[in-house]
Amino acid sequence: SQQGEEDPQALSIQEGENATMNCSYKTSINNLQWYRQNSGRGLVHLILIRSNEREKHSGRLRVTLDTSKKSSSLLITASRAADTASYFCAGGSRLTFGEGTQLTVNP
Amino acid sequence: EAQVTQNPRYLITVTGKKLTVTCSQNMNHEYMSWYRQDPGLGLRQIYYSMNVEVTDKGDVPEGYKVSRKEKRNFPLILESPSPNQTSLYFCASSSYRGKGGYTFGSGTRLTVV
């Protein structure tokens, strides 16, 4: 059963713009995690936000969590072509994933 | 270097020929898990293990077996592979219950003909 559902499924922006991806989840969570995957490669952990946190920053990444709405967002500021990848949210005791958002950053 | 190592990276096999995909981690993680990734379906969990000798089914366990005899290793066994098991497989590990984030292997692309 999928825990996270990302929105939009695909996002195309220009280099330098900000990219925002959203995630909704179904059950209660202890934390919510965001991962990045370059085409055909393994997933890389980006950031973890705990259920008692509302916002967290890491470099150009900003994650928010709204447990009342069971939703989270990932903001990538000043995007670069190298940010082109799929982004997944995941949560739950067994860490189940959504289908991801495919982000394309055009030079 | 902290890592999860999967082997092989690529495998083409025939229907019914038993195979094992190995997974090993060097971070002393209690939790390990197998996922398969298919277009349009995202990542789906096959099996997971909370610790040595403790394994449980994920969302799509049919046709797969696992074992956890040692903390570092979590092999995925396909006793009789079928074409619908053609997929990209990932192993992942984490400290207890994923509270620290998961480390993923590089993936195994399996084709069953």
Coordinates of C-alpha atoms in Angstrom, one line a residue:
Chain A
S1 CA 0.0 0.0 0.0
Q2 CA 1.4 3.4 -1.0
Q3 CA 2.0 5.8 1.8
G4 CA 3.1 8.8 -0.2
E5 CA 1.6 10.3 -3.3
E6 CA 3.6 13.0 -5.0
D7 CA 2.1 15.9 -7.0
P8 CA 2.8 16.9 -9.7
Q9 CA 3.9 13.7 -11.5
A10 CA 6.1 15.8 -13.8
L11 CA 7.6 19.3 -13.5
S12 CA 9.7 21.2 -16.0
I13 CA 11.3 24.5 -15.0
Q14 CA 14.2 26.7 -16.1
E15 CA 17.5 26.8 -14.3
G16 CA 17.4 29.3 -11.5
E17 CA 13.7 28.9 -10.8
N18 CA 12.3 27.2 -7.7
A19 CA 10.7 23.8 -7.8
T20 CA 8.0 22.8 -5.4
M21 CA 6.8 19.2 -5.1
N22 CA 3.9 18.0 -2.9
C23 CA 3.3 14.8 -1.1
S24 CA 0.2 13.5 0.6
Y25 CA 0.2 10.4 2.8
K26 CA -2.5 8.2 4.3
T27 CA -1.6 7.0 7.7
S28 CA 0.0 8.5 10.8
I29 CA 3.8 8.8 10.6
N30 CA 6.8 9.2 12.9
N31 CA 8.7 11.0 10.2
L32 CA 8.5 11.7 6.5
Q33 CA 11.5 11.4 4.2
W34 CA 12.3 12.7 0.8
Y35 CA 14.6 10.9 -1.7
R36 CA 16.1 11.7 -5.0
Q37 CA 16.7 9.2 -7.9
N38 CA 18.7 9.8 -11.0
S39 CA 17.5 7.7 -13.9
G40 CA 17.9 4.0 -13.2
R41 CA 20.1 4.5 -10.1
G42 CA 19.6 4.0 -6.4
L43 CA 17.6 6.4 -4.3
V44 CA 19.5 9.0 -2.3
H45 CA 18.2 10.2 1.1
L46 CA 17.7 14.0 1.0
I47 CA 16.0 15.0 4.2
L48 CA 13.9 13.7 7.0
I49 CA 11.3 15.7 8.9
R50 CA 9.8 14.4 12.1
S51 CA 6.2 14.5 12.9
N52 CA 6.7 17.2 15.6
E53 CA 8.5 19.4 13.1
R54 CA 6.8 21.8 10.7
E55 CA 9.7 22.9 8.6
K56 CA 13.3 21.9 7.9
H57 CA 16.1 23.2 5.8
S58 CA 19.1 21.6 4.2
G59 CA 21.1 23.7 1.8
R60 CA 18.8 24.6 -1.1
L61 CA 16.1 22.2 0.2
R62 CA 13.2 23.3 2.3
V63 CA 10.7 20.7 3.6
T64 CA 7.4 21.4 5.3
L65 CA 5.1 19.0 7.0
D66 CA 1.4 19.5 7.9
T67 CA 0.3 16.5 9.9
S68 CA -3.3 17.8 10.1
K69 CA -3.5 17.6 6.3
K70 CA -1.2 14.7 6.0
S71 CA 0.9 16.5 3.5
S72 CA 4.4 17.6 2.9
S73 CA 6.2 19.8 0.4
L74 CA 9.7 19.9 -0.9
L75 CA 11.1 23.2 -2.2
I76 CA 14.3 23.3 -4.2
T77 CA 15.5 26.8 -4.6
A78 CA 17.7 28.2 -7.4
S79 CA 17.4 25.0 -9.3
R80 CA 20.3 23.6 -11.4
A81 CA 20.3 21.3 -14.4
A82 CA 22.0 18.7 -12.1
D83 CA 18.8 18.7 -10.0
T84 CA 17.0 16.9 -12.8
A85 CA 15.8 13.6 -11.2
S86 CA 12.8 11.9 -9.7
Y87 CA 11.8 12.9 -6.2
F88 CA 10.0 10.6 -3.8
C89 CA 8.4 11.1 -0.5
A90 CA 8.2 8.1 1.9
G91 CA 6.9 7.4 5.3
G92 CA 5.3 4.9 7.6
S93 CA 6.7 2.1 9.7
R94 CA 7.7 0.2 6.6
L95 CA 8.7 3.3 4.6
T96 CA 6.4 3.0 1.6
F97 CA 6.9 5.2 -1.4
G98 CA 4.8 7.1 -3.8
E99 CA 5.4 7.1 -7.6
G100 CA 7.5 10.2 -7.5
T101 CA 7.7 13.6 -9.3
Q102 CA 9.9 13.8 -12.3
L103 CA 11.7 17.1 -12.2
T104 CA 13.4 18.5 -15.3
V105 CA 15.5 21.6 -15.0
N106 CA 16.3 23.1 -18.4
P107 CA 19.6 25.0 -18.8
Chain B
E1 CA 32.6 4.0 3.0
A2 CA 29.1 3.4 4.3
Q3 CA 27.2 1.6 1.6
V4 CA 24.7 -1.1 0.6
T5 CA 26.1 -3.4 -2.0
Q6 CA 23.9 -5.4 -4.4
N7 CA 25.0 -8.0 -6.9
P8 CA 24.7 -8.5 -9.7
R9 CA 23.9 -5.1 -11.3
Y10 CA 22.4 -6.7 -14.3
L11 CA 21.0 -10.2 -14.8
I12 CA 19.2 -11.9 -17.7
T13 CA 17.8 -15.3 -16.9
V14 CA 15.2 -17.8 -18.1
T15 CA 11.9 -18.7 -16.6
G16 CA 12.1 -21.1 -13.8
K17 CA 15.8 -20.9 -13.1
K18 CA 16.4 -20.2 -9.5
L19 CA 18.4 -17.1 -8.7
T20 CA 19.7 -15.1 -5.8
V21 CA 20.3 -11.4 -5.6
T22 CA 22.7 -10.5 -2.8
C23 CA 22.6 -7.5 -0.6
S24 CA 25.2 -6.5 2.0
Q25 CA 25.5 -3.4 4.2
N26 CA 28.4 -2.3 6.3
M27 CA 26.6 0.1 8.7
N28 CA 25.5 -2.4 11.3
H29 CA 21.9 -1.5 10.4
E30 CA 19.1 -3.5 12.0
Y31 CA 16.5 -2.9 9.3
M32 CA 16.8 -4.1 5.7
S33 CA 14.3 -4.1 2.9
W34 CA 13.8 -5.1 -0.7
Y35 CA 11.9 -3.0 -3.3
R36 CA 11.0 -3.4 -6.9
Q37 CA 10.5 -0.5 -9.2
D38 CA 8.3 -0.7 -12.2
P39 CA 7.2 2.1 -14.6
G40 CA 4.0 3.7 -13.5
L41 CA 3.9 1.7 -10.2
G42 CA 6.7 3.4 -8.3
L43 CA 8.6 1.5 -5.6
R44 CA 6.9 -1.4 -4.0
Q45 CA 8.2 -3.2 -1.0
I46 CA 8.8 -7.0 -1.3
Y47 CA 10.1 -8.1 2.0
Y48 CA 11.7 -6.4 5.0
S49 CA 13.6 -7.5 8.0
M50 CA 13.7 -5.8 11.4
N51 CA 16.8 -7.7 12.6
V52 CA 18.5 -11.1 12.3
E53 CA 16.0 -14.0 11.8
V54 CA 13.1 -11.5 11.7
T55 CA 11.6 -11.1 8.3
D56 CA 8.1 -10.1 7.1
K57 CA 6.2 -9.6 3.9
G58 CA 5.8 -6.3 2.2
D59 CA 3.3 -5.3 -0.4
V60 CA 4.3 -7.7 -3.2
P61 CA 6.0 -10.8 -1.7
E62 CA 4.6 -13.4 -4.0
G63 CA 7.3 -15.3 -5.9
Y64 CA 10.1 -14.1 -3.6
K65 CA 11.9 -15.4 -0.5
V66 CA 14.4 -13.8 1.8
S67 CA 16.6 -14.8 4.7
R68 CA 18.4 -12.8 7.4
K69 CA 21.0 -15.1 9.0
E70 CA 23.5 -12.4 9.5
K71 CA 22.9 -8.7 10.3
R72 CA 24.8 -7.5 7.2
N73 CA 23.3 -9.7 4.5
F74 CA 19.7 -9.9 3.2
P75 CA 19.6 -12.0 0.0
L76 CA 16.5 -12.0 -2.3
I77 CA 15.7 -15.4 -3.7
L78 CA 13.5 -16.1 -6.7
E79 CA 12.9 -19.8 -6.6
S80 CA 11.2 -20.0 -10.0
P81 CA 11.4 -16.6 -11.8
S82 CA 8.7 -15.6 -14.2
P83 CA 8.6 -12.8 -16.8
N84 CA 6.4 -10.6 -14.6
Q85 CA 9.3 -10.4 -12.2
T86 CA 11.3 -8.5 -14.7
S87 CA 12.0 -5.3 -12.8
L88 CA 14.6 -3.0 -11.2
Y89 CA 15.3 -4.2 -7.7
F90 CA 16.7 -2.2 -4.8
C91 CA 17.9 -3.2 -1.4
A92 CA 17.9 -0.7 1.4
S93 CA 19.0 -0.5 5.0
S94 CA 18.4 1.7 8.0
S95 CA 19.0 2.1 11.6
Y96 CA 16.0 0.9 13.6
R97 CA 12.7 1.6 11.8
G98 CA 14.3 4.0 9.4
K99 CA 14.6 6.8 11.9
G100 CA 17.8 7.9 10.3
G101 CA 16.9 7.6 6.7
Y102 CA 17.5 4.7 4.3
T103 CA 20.6 3.9 2.4
F104 CA 19.9 2.3 -1.0
G105 CA 22.0 0.0 -3.1
S106 CA 22.6 0.8 -6.8
G107 CA 20.0 -1.6 -8.0
T108 CA 19.8 -4.9 -9.9
R109 CA 18.1 -4.9 -13.3
L110 CA 16.6 -8.3 -13.7
T111 CA 15.2 -9.6 -17.0
V112 CA 13.4 -12.9 -17.1
V113 CA 12.8 -14.3 -20.5

